[in-house]
Amino acid sequence: MTFRALPGFRDFAPEDLAFRTHIFAAWRRVAVRYGFAEYDGPPLEPLDLYTAKSGDEIVGQLYNFTDKGDREVSLRPEMTPTFARMVAERANGLKKPIRWFAIPQLFRYERQQRGRLREHFQLNCDLVGEPGPLADAEVIALAIDVMRELGLAHEQFRVRVSDRRLLDALFTALGITAEQKPAAMQMLDKFGRSEYAKAESAFIEAGGRVASVEFLLKELRQATTWSTLLEHGAKHEGVAAALAEEHPLRETLAALEAMGLGDYIELDLSIVRGLAYYTGTVFELFDVERSLRAICGGGRYDALLASLGGVDLPAVGFGMGDVVLGELLKERGLRPDAPPSVDVIVAAVTPDDMPFVLEAAHALRDGGLGVEYALAPQALGKQLKLGDARGARLAVVIGPDDRAQGAVMVKHLADKTQTAVPRDTLVAHCRSLLTLNG
Ligand code: HAM
């Protein structure tokens, strides 16, 4: 009988885990730079938390079951409901705005394909207690800076931004009623895709006239900046009037421009996002070629905390997955080599040197260095090869002649140069060599 990992689940061998750690470290550095504090929650939650709060798409992908106490439970498919619940419970005691981040592993029963697995890790950054447009700009800037931190430039990715409040105003200006709006939103989301016909039928069934949405689908959807939106909008009196009002999205875009991040941003009214709880700004981050699925998605959800029975506080945030991001980094040659597993290999010239190898190796480890030595007697050449394979930069070679002088030999494995070093200064000597050489 042989066993393999389940479809859509990954094994992380050390080199894969090193890459994951590299991504997580960048996530943490940037989140901390923005003043976000790390939290975590339970990986298993009551099923209702998701059936009530996530969108239909996620609900259809739940890993849910009845536990031994007859509770309906689910592995977490996303972090936002847990986050909202945790913050709602504690919000009164927390200084606003609340800035929290987490790196949960999430589970969705999806059809496995490129960039889509059944488990993934997701950086979640959420900001609670600030309704204004600068909060939206803040989390979008954070997402952009994570990408920059990992070595990606604006030639390689874009954040596409829209706003459900703005869409709502545009729908109204186009004569679309409240009952028709959800279907009109679907038409926008699915435009150019196979599911479009279904959305259009639902819209017609709700009494909608397809011609009324066309201005949005064909004209406004082409705008990628606020000023081009105004130019396109000028062709329709009602739309022009609606756009002349104040819109938080406009201020969010201006704030990102002021930060110097304008090159990374595109207005894109076709960004709708499937999750049920978004109420304002919505955004997704893509590679420029759009050969991959979204790397990050988020938005404003001002009603979720109140609906979870807690305080009524506005919130905005995003989730950035490790799978698509990892693919992009690999494609662009930005996957770093796995770090060396040790700094120093300690080698014995004869079996009699072994107690001295153990003593020196232990002293070097106490001195904070990564050290390995052969666990059984071996030819010196083989011991040094082990050092090479581990990425060690130094070899400490201990033999009877040097020992008689109270010394050991320190070798640079890259260029094979060596110096005799007094045993009692060995630790300091190796430490300084390794720091000097970076
Ligand atoms: P989401 O769009 O469902 O949003 O997921 C965010 C990101 O997680 C996606 O853009 C994608 O990179 C990654 N992702 C999602 N599902 C998978 C999967 N099956 N395999 C690999 N990667 C995946 C949310 O989850 C929201 N809760 C984000 C949020 C936080 N909104 C506000 N705060």
Coordinates of C-alpha atoms and ligand atoms in Angstrom, one line a residue:
M1 CA 0.0 0.0 0.0
T2 CA 1.4 3.4 -0.9
F3 CA 0.2 6.8 0.2
R4 CA 0.3 10.1 -1.5
A5 CA -0.8 13.6 -0.4
L6 CA -4.5 14.3 -1.2
P7 CA -5.1 16.2 -4.5
G8 CA -4.7 19.9 -4.0
F9 CA -2.5 19.5 -0.9
R10 CA 1.2 20.2 -0.8
D11 CA 4.2 18.6 0.8
F12 CA 6.8 21.2 1.8
A13 CA 10.2 19.6 1.6
P14 CA 12.9 21.9 3.1
E15 CA 13.7 23.7 -0.1
D16 CA 9.9 24.4 -0.7
L17 CA 9.5 25.4 2.9
A18 CA 12.5 27.8 2.6
F19 CA 10.6 29.5 -0.3
R20 CA 7.4 29.7 1.7
T21 CA 9.4 31.2 4.6
H22 CA 10.9 33.7 2.2
I23 CA 7.4 34.8 1.2
F24 CA 6.0 34.8 4.8
A25 CA 9.0 36.9 6.0
A26 CA 8.4 39.6 3.3
W27 CA 4.7 39.6 4.3
R28 CA 5.5 40.1 8.0
R29 CA 8.2 42.8 7.3
V30 CA 5.8 44.9 5.3
A31 CA 2.7 44.4 7.5
V32 CA 4.8 45.4 10.5
R33 CA 6.1 48.5 8.7
Y34 CA 2.5 49.6 8.3
G35 CA 1.9 49.1 12.0
F36 CA -0.1 45.9 11.8
A37 CA 0.0 43.4 14.7
E38 CA -0.2 39.6 14.0
Y39 CA -3.0 37.5 15.3
D40 CA -4.4 34.0 14.6
G41 CA -7.7 32.2 15.1
P42 CA -9.0 28.6 15.1
P43 CA -8.7 26.6 11.8
L44 CA -12.1 25.0 12.6
E45 CA -15.2 27.2 13.0
P46 CA -18.9 26.7 13.3
L47 CA -20.3 26.0 9.8
D48 CA -22.9 28.9 10.1
L49 CA -20.1 31.5 10.3
Y50 CA -19.5 30.8 6.6
T51 CA -23.0 29.9 5.3
A52 CA -24.2 33.2 6.7
K53 CA -21.2 35.5 5.8
S54 CA -19.2 34.3 2.8
G55 CA -20.5 34.2 -0.8
D56 CA -22.2 31.3 -2.4
E57 CA -19.0 30.4 -4.3
I58 CA -17.0 29.8 -1.1
V59 CA -20.0 28.0 0.6
G60 CA -20.0 25.5 -2.2
Q61 CA -16.3 24.7 -1.5
L62 CA -16.4 24.1 2.2
Y63 CA -14.7 21.3 4.0
N64 CA -17.4 20.8 6.5
F65 CA -18.6 17.9 8.6
T66 CA -20.4 17.0 11.8
D67 CA -18.0 16.6 14.7
K68 CA -18.3 14.0 17.5
G69 CA -20.4 16.4 19.6
D70 CA -22.9 16.7 16.7
R71 CA -21.7 20.2 15.9
E72 CA -21.8 21.4 12.3
V73 CA -18.2 22.6 11.7
S74 CA -16.0 23.7 8.8
L75 CA -12.3 24.1 8.1
R76 CA -11.8 27.8 7.4
P77 CA -12.0 28.7 3.7
E78 CA -11.2 32.4 4.4
M79 CA -10.1 34.4 7.4
T80 CA -12.4 37.4 7.2
P81 CA -15.4 36.0 9.2
T82 CA -13.1 34.8 12.0
F83 CA -11.3 38.2 12.0
A84 CA -14.6 40.0 12.1
R85 CA -15.9 37.8 15.0
M86 CA -12.6 38.3 17.0
V87 CA -12.6 42.0 16.5
A88 CA -16.3 42.4 17.2
E89 CA -15.8 40.7 20.5
R90 CA -12.9 42.9 21.6
A91 CA -13.4 46.1 19.7
N92 CA -14.4 48.2 22.7
G93 CA -11.1 47.7 24.4
L94 CA -9.0 48.4 21.3
K95 CA -7.5 51.7 20.0
K96 CA -8.9 52.5 16.6
P97 CA -8.1 52.1 13.9
I98 CA -7.3 48.5 14.5
R99 CA -4.6 47.1 12.3
W100 CA -4.3 43.4 12.4
F101 CA -2.7 40.8 10.1
A102 CA -2.6 37.0 10.0
I103 CA -1.1 34.2 7.8
P104 CA -3.7 31.4 8.0
Q105 CA -3.8 28.2 6.1
L106 CA -7.2 28.0 4.3
F107 CA -9.1 25.1 2.8
R108 CA -11.4 25.2 -0.2
Y109 CA -12.7 22.2 -2.1
E110 CA -11.9 23.6 -5.5
R111 CA -11.1 21.9 -8.8
Q112 CA -7.3 21.7 -8.8
Q113 CA -5.7 23.8 -11.5
R114 CA -2.8 26.2 -12.0
G115 CA -2.8 28.6 -9.1
R116 CA -5.7 26.9 -7.4
L117 CA -5.3 24.3 -4.7
R118 CA -7.4 22.9 -1.9
E119 CA -5.2 24.5 0.7
H120 CA -3.3 27.7 0.6
F121 CA -1.8 30.3 2.9
Q122 CA -3.1 33.8 2.7
L123 CA -1.7 37.1 4.1
N124 CA -4.7 38.9 5.6
C125 CA -4.4 42.6 6.5
D126 CA -7.5 44.3 7.8
L127 CA -8.0 47.8 9.1
V128 CA -11.1 48.5 11.3
G129 CA -12.7 51.7 12.6
E130 CA -11.9 54.1 9.8
P131 CA -14.6 54.8 7.1
G132 CA -12.6 57.3 5.1
P133 CA -10.8 56.7 1.7
L134 CA -7.3 56.9 3.2
A135 CA -7.9 53.6 5.0
D136 CA -8.6 51.9 1.6
A137 CA -5.5 53.5 0.2
E138 CA -3.5 52.3 3.1
V139 CA -4.3 48.6 2.6
I140 CA -3.9 48.8 -1.2
A141 CA -0.5 50.4 -0.7
L142 CA 0.5 47.6 1.8
A143 CA -0.4 45.0 -0.9
I144 CA 1.7 46.8 -3.5
D145 CA 4.6 47.2 -1.1
V146 CA 4.6 43.4 -0.4
M147 CA 5.0 42.8 -4.1
R148 CA 7.9 45.4 -4.3
E149 CA 9.5 43.8 -1.3
L150 CA 9.6 40.5 -3.1
G151 CA 11.4 42.1 -6.1
L152 CA 8.4 42.8 -8.4
A153 CA 8.1 46.1 -10.2
H154 CA 5.1 47.9 -11.7
E155 CA 5.9 46.4 -15.2
Q156 CA 4.9 43.1 -13.6
F157 CA 1.7 43.6 -11.7
R158 CA -1.3 45.9 -11.3
V159 CA -4.0 46.6 -8.7
R160 CA -7.4 46.9 -10.4
V161 CA -9.8 48.9 -8.3
S162 CA -13.5 49.6 -8.3
D163 CA -16.2 50.5 -5.8
R164 CA -19.6 49.0 -5.3
R165 CA -20.9 52.4 -4.1
L166 CA -19.8 54.0 -7.3
L167 CA -21.4 51.1 -9.4
D168 CA -24.6 51.5 -7.4
A169 CA -24.7 55.2 -8.3
L170 CA -24.0 54.4 -12.0
F171 CA -26.7 51.7 -12.1
T172 CA -29.2 54.2 -10.7
A173 CA -28.1 56.8 -13.3
L174 CA -28.7 54.2 -16.0
G175 CA -32.2 53.6 -14.7
I176 CA -31.5 50.2 -13.2
T177 CA -33.7 49.4 -10.2
A178 CA -32.6 48.0 -6.9
E179 CA -34.1 44.6 -7.7
Q180 CA -32.2 44.5 -11.0
K181 CA -28.8 45.6 -9.6
P182 CA -27.5 42.2 -8.4
A183 CA -28.1 40.7 -11.9
A184 CA -26.5 43.8 -13.5
M185 CA -23.5 43.4 -11.2
Q186 CA -23.2 39.7 -12.4
M187 CA -23.4 40.8 -16.0
L188 CA -20.4 43.1 -15.4
D189 CA -18.5 40.4 -13.5
K190 CA -19.1 37.8 -16.2
F191 CA -18.8 40.1 -19.3
G192 CA -16.9 38.3 -22.1
R193 CA -17.1 34.9 -20.3
S194 CA -19.3 31.9 -20.8
E195 CA -21.4 32.6 -17.7
Y196 CA -22.5 35.9 -19.1
A197 CA -25.6 34.6 -20.8
K198 CA -27.0 33.3 -17.5
A199 CA -26.5 36.7 -15.8
E200 CA -28.2 38.5 -18.7
S201 CA -31.2 36.2 -18.5
A202 CA -31.5 36.8 -14.8
F203 CA -31.4 40.6 -15.5
I204 CA -34.1 40.4 -18.2
E205 CA -36.2 38.2 -15.8
A206 CA -36.0 41.0 -13.2
G207 CA -37.4 43.4 -15.8
G208 CA -34.1 44.9 -16.9
R209 CA -33.4 46.3 -20.4
V210 CA -30.1 45.1 -21.7
A211 CA -29.5 48.4 -23.5
S212 CA -29.4 50.2 -20.1
V213 CA -26.3 48.2 -19.0
E214 CA -24.6 48.5 -22.3
F215 CA -23.2 52.0 -21.7
L216 CA -21.5 50.6 -18.6
L217 CA -20.3 47.4 -20.2
K218 CA -19.0 48.8 -23.5
E219 CA -18.1 52.4 -22.7
L220 CA -17.4 53.0 -19.0
R221 CA -15.6 49.7 -18.5
Q222 CA -12.8 50.9 -20.8
A223 CA -11.8 53.7 -18.5
T224 CA -8.6 52.9 -16.5
T225 CA -8.2 56.3 -14.7
W226 CA -10.7 58.7 -13.0
S227 CA -10.1 61.3 -15.8
T228 CA -10.9 58.8 -18.6
L229 CA -13.9 57.7 -16.7
L230 CA -15.1 61.3 -16.7
E231 CA -14.4 61.5 -20.5
H232 CA -16.4 58.4 -21.2
G233 CA -19.1 59.4 -18.7
A234 CA -19.6 62.8 -20.4
K235 CA -21.4 61.0 -23.2
H236 CA -24.4 60.2 -20.9
E237 CA -26.0 63.1 -19.1
G238 CA -27.2 61.1 -16.1
V239 CA -23.9 59.3 -15.7
A240 CA -22.0 62.6 -16.0
A241 CA -24.1 64.1 -13.2
A242 CA -23.6 61.0 -11.0
L243 CA -19.8 61.2 -11.6
A244 CA -19.8 64.9 -10.7
E245 CA -20.8 63.9 -7.1
E246 CA -18.1 63.2 -4.5
H247 CA -16.8 59.6 -4.6
P248 CA -14.5 58.0 -2.0
L249 CA -12.8 56.0 -4.8
R250 CA -11.6 59.2 -6.4
E251 CA -9.9 60.2 -3.1
T252 CA -8.4 56.7 -2.6
L253 CA -6.9 56.9 -6.1
A254 CA -5.5 60.4 -5.4
A255 CA -4.0 59.2 -2.1
L256 CA -2.2 56.3 -3.9
E257 CA -1.0 58.8 -6.5
A258 CA 0.4 61.0 -3.7
M259 CA 2.3 58.1 -2.3
G260 CA 4.0 57.6 -5.6
L261 CA 2.1 54.4 -6.3
G262 CA -0.1 55.7 -9.2
D263 CA 1.8 53.5 -11.7
Y264 CA 0.6 50.3 -10.0
I265 CA -3.1 51.2 -10.1
E266 CA -5.8 50.9 -12.7
L267 CA -9.5 51.8 -12.3
D268 CA -11.4 48.8 -13.6
L269 CA -15.2 48.8 -13.2
S270 CA -15.4 45.1 -14.1
I271 CA -13.9 44.2 -10.7
V272 CA -16.9 43.0 -8.7
R273 CA -15.6 40.2 -6.4
G274 CA -17.7 37.3 -5.4
L275 CA -17.7 37.6 -1.7
A276 CA -21.1 38.7 -0.2
Y277 CA -19.8 41.2 2.4
Y278 CA -18.1 43.9 0.4
T279 CA -19.9 47.3 0.5
G280 CA -17.4 49.8 -1.0
T281 CA -14.0 49.7 -2.6
V282 CA -13.1 46.3 -4.2
F283 CA -9.7 45.5 -5.7
E284 CA -7.7 42.7 -7.1
L285 CA -4.0 42.4 -7.9
F286 CA -2.9 40.6 -11.1
D287 CA 0.3 39.9 -13.0
V288 CA 0.4 42.3 -16.0
E289 CA 0.1 39.5 -18.5
R290 CA -2.9 38.2 -16.7
S291 CA -1.7 34.6 -17.4
L292 CA -2.4 33.8 -13.7
R293 CA -5.4 34.2 -11.5
A294 CA -5.7 37.1 -9.0
I295 CA -2.8 37.2 -6.5
C296 CA -4.7 39.3 -4.0
G297 CA -8.3 40.4 -3.5
G298 CA -9.9 42.6 -1.0
G299 CA -12.2 45.5 -0.3
R300 CA -14.3 47.4 2.2
Y301 CA -16.9 45.6 4.3
D302 CA -18.6 48.1 6.6
A303 CA -21.6 46.0 7.7
L304 CA -19.9 42.6 8.6
L305 CA -18.9 43.4 12.2
A306 CA -22.3 44.6 13.1
S307 CA -24.0 41.6 11.5
L308 CA -21.8 39.3 13.7
G309 CA -23.6 40.8 16.7
G310 CA -20.7 43.0 17.8
V311 CA -20.0 46.6 17.5
D312 CA -20.8 48.5 14.3
L313 CA -17.4 49.4 12.8
P314 CA -16.3 49.9 9.2
A315 CA -13.5 47.7 7.9
V316 CA -11.3 47.3 4.9
G317 CA -8.7 44.6 4.0
F318 CA -7.3 42.0 1.7
G319 CA -6.1 38.5 1.3
M320 CA -3.0 37.6 -0.7
G321 CA -2.5 33.9 -1.4
D322 CA 0.9 32.2 -1.6
V323 CA 0.1 29.9 -4.6
V324 CA -0.3 32.4 -7.4
L325 CA 2.4 34.7 -5.9
G326 CA 4.8 31.8 -5.7
E327 CA 4.2 30.9 -9.4
L328 CA 4.8 34.5 -10.4
L329 CA 8.0 34.8 -8.4
K330 CA 9.3 31.5 -10.0
E331 CA 8.4 32.6 -13.5
R332 CA 10.2 35.9 -13.0
G333 CA 13.4 34.2 -11.6
L334 CA 12.7 35.6 -8.1
R335 CA 12.8 32.4 -6.2
P336 CA 15.9 32.7 -4.1
D337 CA 18.3 29.7 -3.7
A338 CA 17.6 27.7 -0.6
P339 CA 19.8 29.1 2.3
P340 CA 22.8 26.9 3.4
S341 CA 21.9 24.6 6.2
V342 CA 25.1 25.2 8.2
D343 CA 27.9 27.7 8.4
V344 CA 30.7 25.4 9.3
I345 CA 31.7 21.7 8.8
V346 CA 34.1 20.4 11.5
A347 CA 36.2 17.5 10.2
A348 CA 38.6 15.0 11.9
V349 CA 41.8 14.0 10.2
T350 CA 42.0 10.7 12.2
P351 CA 39.5 8.8 14.4
D352 CA 41.5 9.9 17.5
D353 CA 40.5 13.6 16.7
M354 CA 36.9 12.9 17.2
P355 CA 36.5 14.0 20.8
F356 CA 38.2 17.3 19.8
V357 CA 35.8 17.6 16.9
L358 CA 32.8 17.2 19.3
E359 CA 34.2 19.7 21.7
A360 CA 34.9 22.3 19.0
A361 CA 31.6 21.8 17.2
H362 CA 29.7 22.3 20.4
A363 CA 31.7 25.4 21.3
L364 CA 30.9 26.8 17.8
R365 CA 27.2 26.0 18.2
D366 CA 27.2 27.8 21.6
G367 CA 28.7 30.7 19.7
G368 CA 25.6 30.8 17.5
L369 CA 27.0 29.2 14.4
G370 CA 25.3 26.4 12.4
V371 CA 27.6 23.4 12.6
E372 CA 27.6 19.8 11.3
Y373 CA 30.2 17.0 11.4
A374 CA 30.2 13.4 10.0
L375 CA 28.6 11.1 12.5
A376 CA 30.9 8.1 11.6
P377 CA 34.6 8.0 10.8
Q378 CA 35.2 9.1 7.2
A379 CA 38.0 10.1 4.9
L380 CA 38.7 13.9 5.2
G381 CA 37.8 14.5 1.5
K382 CA 34.3 13.0 2.1
Q383 CA 33.8 15.1 5.2
L384 CA 34.7 18.3 3.3
K385 CA 32.3 17.2 0.5
L386 CA 29.5 17.0 3.1
G387 CA 30.3 20.6 4.0
D388 CA 30.1 21.7 0.4
A389 CA 26.7 19.9 0.0
R390 CA 25.4 21.7 3.1
G391 CA 26.5 25.1 1.8
A392 CA 29.0 25.5 4.6
R393 CA 31.5 28.3 4.0
L394 CA 34.1 27.2 6.5
A395 CA 35.7 23.9 7.4
V396 CA 37.4 23.5 10.7
V397 CA 39.9 20.6 10.3
I398 CA 41.3 19.0 13.4
G399 CA 44.3 16.8 13.2
P400 CA 47.1 15.5 15.5
D401 CA 49.9 17.8 14.3
D402 CA 47.9 21.1 14.7
R403 CA 46.4 19.8 18.0
A404 CA 50.0 19.3 19.3
Q405 CA 50.4 23.1 18.7
G406 CA 47.1 24.0 20.4
A407 CA 45.7 24.9 16.9
V408 CA 43.2 23.9 14.3
M409 CA 43.0 24.6 10.6
V410 CA 40.3 26.9 9.3
K411 CA 39.6 26.4 5.6
H412 CA 37.5 28.6 3.2
L413 CA 35.6 26.0 1.2
A414 CA 35.1 28.3 -1.8
D415 CA 38.7 29.1 -2.5
K416 CA 40.4 26.3 -0.5
T417 CA 42.6 28.8 1.4
Q418 CA 43.4 27.9 4.9
T419 CA 45.0 29.3 8.1
A420 CA 46.1 27.7 11.4
V421 CA 44.1 29.3 14.3
P422 CA 44.7 28.9 18.0
R423 CA 42.0 26.6 19.4
D424 CA 41.0 29.2 22.1
T425 CA 40.3 31.9 19.5
L426 CA 38.4 29.5 17.1
V427 CA 34.9 30.7 17.9
A428 CA 35.7 34.4 17.6
H429 CA 37.7 33.8 14.5
C430 CA 35.0 31.9 12.7
R431 CA 32.3 34.4 13.8
S432 CA 34.3 37.3 12.4
L433 CA 35.1 35.5 9.1
L434 CA 31.4 34.7 8.6
T435 CA 30.2 38.2 9.4
L436 CA 33.0 39.8 7.3
N437 CA 31.9 37.8 4.3
G438 CA 28.3 38.6 4.8
Ligands
HAM1 P1 -10.4 35.7 -2.1 O1 -10.4 36.6 -3.3 O2 -11.3 34.6 -2.0 O3 -10.6 36.7 -0.9 O4 -8.9 35.2 -1.9 C1 -7.8 36.1 -1.9 C2 -6.6 35.4 -2.6 O5 -6.3 34.1 -2.1 C3 -6.9 35.1 -4.1 O6 -6.6 36.3 -4.9 C4 -5.9 34.0 -4.4 O7 -4.6 34.5 -4.6 C5 -5.9 33.3 -3.1 N1 -6.7 32.1 -3.1 C6 -8.0 31.9 -2.9 N2 -8.5 30.7 -3.1 C7 -7.4 30.0 -3.5 C8 -7.1 28.6 -3.8 N3 -8.1 27.7 -3.8 N4 -5.8 28.2 -4.1 C9 -4.9 29.1 -4.1 N5 -5.0 30.4 -3.8 C10 -6.2 30.8 -3.5 C11 -10.8 36.4 0.4 O8 -10.5 35.3 0.9 C12 -11.1 37.5 1.4 N6 -11.5 37.0 2.7 C13 -10.0 38.5 1.4 C14 -10.3 39.7 2.4 C15 -9.7 40.0 3.5 N7 -11.2 40.6 2.2 C16 -11.1 41.5 3.2 N8 -10.2 41.1 4.0

